[in-house]
Amino acid sequence: MLKPANVPGYFKAVSQVVSNQLNTGKQVAIIPKKKVVFVPWSSSSPAALRKALPNGNVTISTGPAVSSQIRWAHTDITVPDFTAYRKDSTKNPRVKSSETEEGRKNYTYLMAGALSVGAAYGAKAVVTQFVSSMSASADVLALAKIEIKLADIPEGKSVTFKWRGKPLFIRHRSAAEIQAEQSVAVSSLRDPQHDNDRVQNPSFLVVIGVCTHLGCVPIANSGDFGGYYCPCHGSHYDASGRIRKGPAPLNLEVPPYSFPEEGLLIVG
Amino acid sequence: MGFSSTVYNAIFKRTSTMALAVIVSAFAFERTFDLVTDSIFEKVNEGKLWKHIKDKYETEE
């Protein structure tokens, strides 16, 4: 909007009058004078340099009436000084960089190595934590072993203990029973296992008292084979804990055990 | 310059030697770091841990 009050200001700018056929003497093209803002800057840092440089789209409109000037970096801006950011060993321009290269690389690799050491330590701690959380806790381990004095078990008798929440049968076998079990033909068994593979000391049979059929607890000294008999579905086990008759598919399980000294049995 | 170039050529130049150095120093670091942090923890909790009050509760068997 051209108001009379503004006109003198605009007339200070250079303008060009274009003549046309319908010259009324009043058509004037007015180009407003561009304001030039001077930003003081120094080349001492990249931030100062960034303020000084033109940003955005740099355009130039040429014409007889436009007086403008673009300053380009290659004409009058000095290379900024990065000394503050440079390593001391590279500051001297007279020293070959290959002479200080190893020292600089040592620093970098030492930092990477220290980080790796920390990472390895942390990873080891995490893995140890997870793995140890999988192992049995102290209260479970306390119940995991049972110590039995074999002198308490008379010959020909089967005694039941509780071991890891399951019944444990320990049978003091007579010589006749041992003889009978050892002479059973292995090929005639459903789960073929010789008696010698099931006992460490032939006098003592150690088995877990859980029927391999559906998990009932067999009754000792009963059944057709003089060993164990499961009342639930009628599985007969012999005096070596082997399945002889009935639905059970496998022999009674033998837990890990040892005889650390005479007359002492440790199961677990 | 001699020392740093020796270190660089012996350890950092090859990935294999660098990895070996990392593993070996991780062992050493673990021992010392655990020892130091444990002793700090025990110093801060002086008199509260079981091993500090054990003698009050243990009876001779």
PDB file of N, CA and C in Angstrom, chain A residues 99-103 105-107 109-110 112-114 116-118 120-121 124-125, chain B residues 1 3-9 12 18 21-23 25-26 29-30 33-34 37:
ATOM      1  N   GLU A  99      55.466 -40.245  13.168  1.00  0.00           N
ATOM      2  CA  GLU A  99      56.313 -40.416  14.350  1.00  0.00           C
ATOM      3  C   GLU A  99      55.498 -40.466  15.631  1.00  0.00           C
ATOM      4  N   THR A 100      54.334 -39.806  15.639  1.00  0.00           N
ATOM      5  CA  THR A 100      53.516 -39.797  16.852  1.00  0.00           C
ATOM      6  C   THR A 100      52.295 -40.701  16.736  1.00  0.00           C
ATOM      7  N   GLU A 101      52.212 -41.387  15.618  1.00  0.00           N
ATOM      8  CA  GLU A 101      51.014 -42.174  15.317  1.00  0.00           C
ATOM      9  C   GLU A 101      50.745 -43.245  16.375  1.00  0.00           C
ATOM     10  N   GLU A 102      51.816 -43.962  16.783  1.00  0.00           N
ATOM     11  CA  GLU A 102      51.617 -45.084  17.685  1.00  0.00           C
ATOM     12  C   GLU A 102      51.128 -44.631  19.060  1.00  0.00           C
ATOM     13  N   GLY A 103      51.675 -43.494  19.487  1.00  0.00           N
ATOM     14  CA  GLY A 103      51.223 -42.985  20.778  1.00  0.00           C
ATOM     15  C   GLY A 103      49.746 -42.628  20.758  1.00  0.00           C
ATOM     16  N   LYS A 105      47.467 -43.848  18.691  1.00  0.00           N
ATOM     17  CA  LYS A 105      46.683 -45.079  18.569  1.00  0.00           C
ATOM     18  C   LYS A 105      46.626 -45.810  19.901  1.00  0.00           C
ATOM     19  N   ASN A 106      47.751 -45.800  20.633  1.00  0.00           N
ATOM     20  CA  ASN A 106      47.759 -46.447  21.945  1.00  0.00           C
ATOM     21  C   ASN A 106      46.667 -45.888  22.835  1.00  0.00           C
ATOM     22  N   TYR A 107      46.535 -44.567  22.835  1.00  0.00           N
ATOM     23  CA  TYR A 107      45.523 -43.944  23.690  1.00  0.00           C
ATOM     24  C   TYR A 107      44.126 -44.429  23.298  1.00  0.00           C
ATOM     25  N   TYR A 109      43.227 -47.138  21.583  1.00  0.00           N
ATOM     26  CA  TYR A 109      42.992 -48.564  21.829  1.00  0.00           C
ATOM     27  C   TYR A 109      42.939 -48.865  23.318  1.00  0.00           C
ATOM     28  N   LEU A 110      43.666 -48.062  24.110  1.00  0.00           N
ATOM     29  CA  LEU A 110      43.610 -48.282  25.558  1.00  0.00           C
ATOM     30  C   LEU A 110      42.207 -47.979  26.076  1.00  0.00           C
ATOM     31  N   ALA A 112      39.429 -48.207  24.273  1.00  0.00           N
ATOM     32  CA  ALA A 112      38.571 -49.303  23.803  1.00  0.00           C
ATOM     33  C   ALA A 112      38.804 -50.556  24.629  1.00  0.00           C
ATOM     34  N   GLY A 113      40.074 -50.823  24.959  1.00  0.00           N
ATOM     35  CA  GLY A 113      40.394 -52.006  25.755  1.00  0.00           C
ATOM     36  C   GLY A 113      39.824 -51.918  27.156  1.00  0.00           C
ATOM     37  N   ALA A 114      39.898 -50.736  27.763  1.00  0.00           N
ATOM     38  CA  ALA A 114      39.346 -50.576  29.111  1.00  0.00           C
ATOM     39  C   ALA A 114      37.844 -50.791  29.092  1.00  0.00           C
ATOM     40  N   SER A 116      36.277 -52.703  26.996  1.00  0.00           N
ATOM     41  CA  SER A 116      36.068 -54.143  26.797  1.00  0.00           C
ATOM     42  C   SER A 116      36.243 -54.900  28.107  1.00  0.00           C
ATOM     43  N   VAL A 117      37.232 -54.496  28.893  1.00  0.00           N
ATOM     44  CA  VAL A 117      37.456 -55.158  30.177  1.00  0.00           C
ATOM     45  C   VAL A 117      36.236 -54.977  31.072  1.00  0.00           C
ATOM     46  N   GLY A 118      35.729 -53.754  31.111  1.00  0.00           N
ATOM     47  CA  GLY A 118      34.526 -53.497  31.905  1.00  0.00           C
ATOM     48  C   GLY A 118      33.347 -54.304  31.411  1.00  0.00           C
ATOM     49  N   ALA A 120      33.463 -57.141  29.744  1.00  0.00           N
ATOM     50  CA  ALA A 120      33.679 -58.564  30.034  1.00  0.00           C
ATOM     51  C   ALA A 120      33.357 -58.858  31.496  1.00  0.00           C
ATOM     52  N   TYR A 121      33.766 -57.959  32.374  1.00  0.00           N
ATOM     53  CA  TYR A 121      33.479 -58.134  33.803  1.00  0.00           C
ATOM     54  C   TYR A 121      31.967 -58.143  34.051  1.00  0.00           C
ATOM     55  N   LYS A 124      30.348 -61.311  32.584  1.00  0.00           N
ATOM     56  CA  LYS A 124      30.640 -62.480  33.418  1.00  0.00           C
ATOM     57  C   LYS A 124      29.762 -62.471  34.674  1.00  0.00           C
ATOM     58  N   ALA A 125      29.590 -61.282  35.266  1.00  0.00           N
ATOM     59  CA  ALA A 125      28.769 -61.190  36.472  1.00  0.00           C
ATOM     60  C   ALA A 125      27.324 -61.567  36.167  1.00  0.00           C
TER      61      ALA A 125
ATOM     62  N   MET B   1      59.275 -42.699  23.032  1.00  0.00           N
ATOM     63  CA  MET B   1      58.576 -43.240  21.857  1.00  0.00           C
ATOM     64  C   MET B   1      58.741 -44.747  21.779  1.00  0.00           C
ATOM     65  N   PHE B   3      58.727 -46.946  24.145  1.00  0.00           N
ATOM     66  CA  PHE B   3      57.782 -47.726  24.937  1.00  0.00           C
ATOM     67  C   PHE B   3      56.421 -47.830  24.257  1.00  0.00           C
ATOM     68  N   SER B   4      55.923 -46.676  23.778  1.00  0.00           N
ATOM     69  CA  SER B   4      54.576 -46.712  23.203  1.00  0.00           C
ATOM     70  C   SER B   4      54.546 -47.522  21.911  1.00  0.00           C
ATOM     71  N   SER B   5      55.629 -47.472  21.138  1.00  0.00           N
ATOM     72  CA  SER B   5      55.617 -48.266  19.908  1.00  0.00           C
ATOM     73  C   SER B   5      55.731 -49.751  20.232  1.00  0.00           C
ATOM     74  N   THR B   6      56.473 -50.083  21.310  1.00  0.00           N
ATOM     75  CA  THR B   6      56.539 -51.484  21.732  1.00  0.00           C
ATOM     76  C   THR B   6      55.164 -51.980  22.151  1.00  0.00           C
ATOM     77  N   VAL B   7      54.494 -51.165  22.962  1.00  0.00           N
ATOM     78  CA  VAL B   7      53.150 -51.551  23.419  1.00  0.00           C
ATOM     79  C   VAL B   7      52.210 -51.695  22.235  1.00  0.00           C
ATOM     80  N   TYR B   8      52.300 -50.726  21.328  1.00  0.00           N
ATOM     81  CA  TYR B   8      51.382 -50.774  20.185  1.00  0.00           C
ATOM     82  C   TYR B   8      51.627 -52.015  19.344  1.00  0.00           C
ATOM     83  N   ASN B   9      52.882 -52.286  19.044  1.00  0.00           N
ATOM     84  CA  ASN B   9      53.170 -53.434  18.178  1.00  0.00           C
ATOM     85  C   ASN B   9      52.897 -54.758  18.870  1.00  0.00           C
ATOM     86  N   PHE B  12      48.287 -53.832  20.695  1.00  0.00           N
ATOM     87  CA  PHE B  12      47.110 -53.241  20.062  1.00  0.00           C
ATOM     88  C   PHE B  12      47.044 -53.441  18.561  1.00  0.00           C
ATOM     89  N   MET B  18      45.119 -58.171  21.239  1.00  0.00           N
ATOM     90  CA  MET B  18      44.305 -57.222  21.998  1.00  0.00           C
ATOM     91  C   MET B  18      43.231 -57.960  22.785  1.00  0.00           C
ATOM     92  N   ALA B  21      44.790 -59.632  25.679  1.00  0.00           N
ATOM     93  CA  ALA B  21      45.087 -58.661  26.734  1.00  0.00           C
ATOM     94  C   ALA B  21      43.821 -58.271  27.490  1.00  0.00           C
ATOM     95  N   VAL B  22      42.723 -58.126  26.755  1.00  0.00           N
ATOM     96  CA  VAL B  22      41.447 -57.769  27.399  1.00  0.00           C
ATOM     97  C   VAL B  22      41.024 -58.871  28.370  1.00  0.00           C
ATOM     98  N   ILE B  23      41.137 -60.135  27.937  1.00  0.00           N
ATOM     99  CA  ILE B  23      40.695 -61.245  28.789  1.00  0.00           C
ATOM    100  C   ILE B  23      41.567 -61.344  30.042  1.00  0.00           C
ATOM    101  N   SER B  25      43.422 -59.015  31.410  1.00  0.00           N
ATOM    102  CA  SER B  25      43.232 -57.911  32.344  1.00  0.00           C
ATOM    103  C   SER B  25      41.846 -57.945  32.959  1.00  0.00           C
ATOM    104  N   ALA B  26      40.880 -58.601  32.282  1.00  0.00           N
ATOM    105  CA  ALA B  26      39.559 -58.739  32.905  1.00  0.00           C
ATOM    106  C   ALA B  26      39.654 -59.603  34.152  1.00  0.00           C
ATOM    107  N   PHE B  29      41.315 -57.495  36.765  1.00  0.00           N
ATOM    108  CA  PHE B  29      40.381 -56.452  37.180  1.00  0.00           C
ATOM    109  C   PHE B  29      39.297 -57.017  38.088  1.00  0.00           C
ATOM    110  N   GLU B  30      38.797 -58.199  37.740  1.00  0.00           N
ATOM    111  CA  GLU B  30      37.736 -58.806  38.543  1.00  0.00           C
ATOM    112  C   GLU B  30      38.210 -59.034  39.969  1.00  0.00           C
ATOM    113  N   PHE B  33      38.795 -55.531  41.692  1.00  0.00           N
ATOM    114  CA  PHE B  33      37.561 -54.751  41.827  1.00  0.00           C
ATOM    115  C   PHE B  33      36.632 -55.386  42.857  1.00  0.00           C
ATOM    116  N   ASP B  34      36.492 -56.718  42.795  1.00  0.00           N
ATOM    117  CA  ASP B  34      35.631 -57.401  43.765  1.00  0.00           C
ATOM    118  C   ASP B  34      36.167 -57.239  45.175  1.00  0.00           C
ATOM    119  N   THR B  37      35.541 -53.543  46.283  1.00  0.00           N
ATOM    120  CA  THR B  37      34.136 -53.222  46.555  1.00  0.00           C
ATOM    121  C   THR B  37      33.623 -53.997  47.764  1.00  0.00           C
TER     122      THR B  37
END
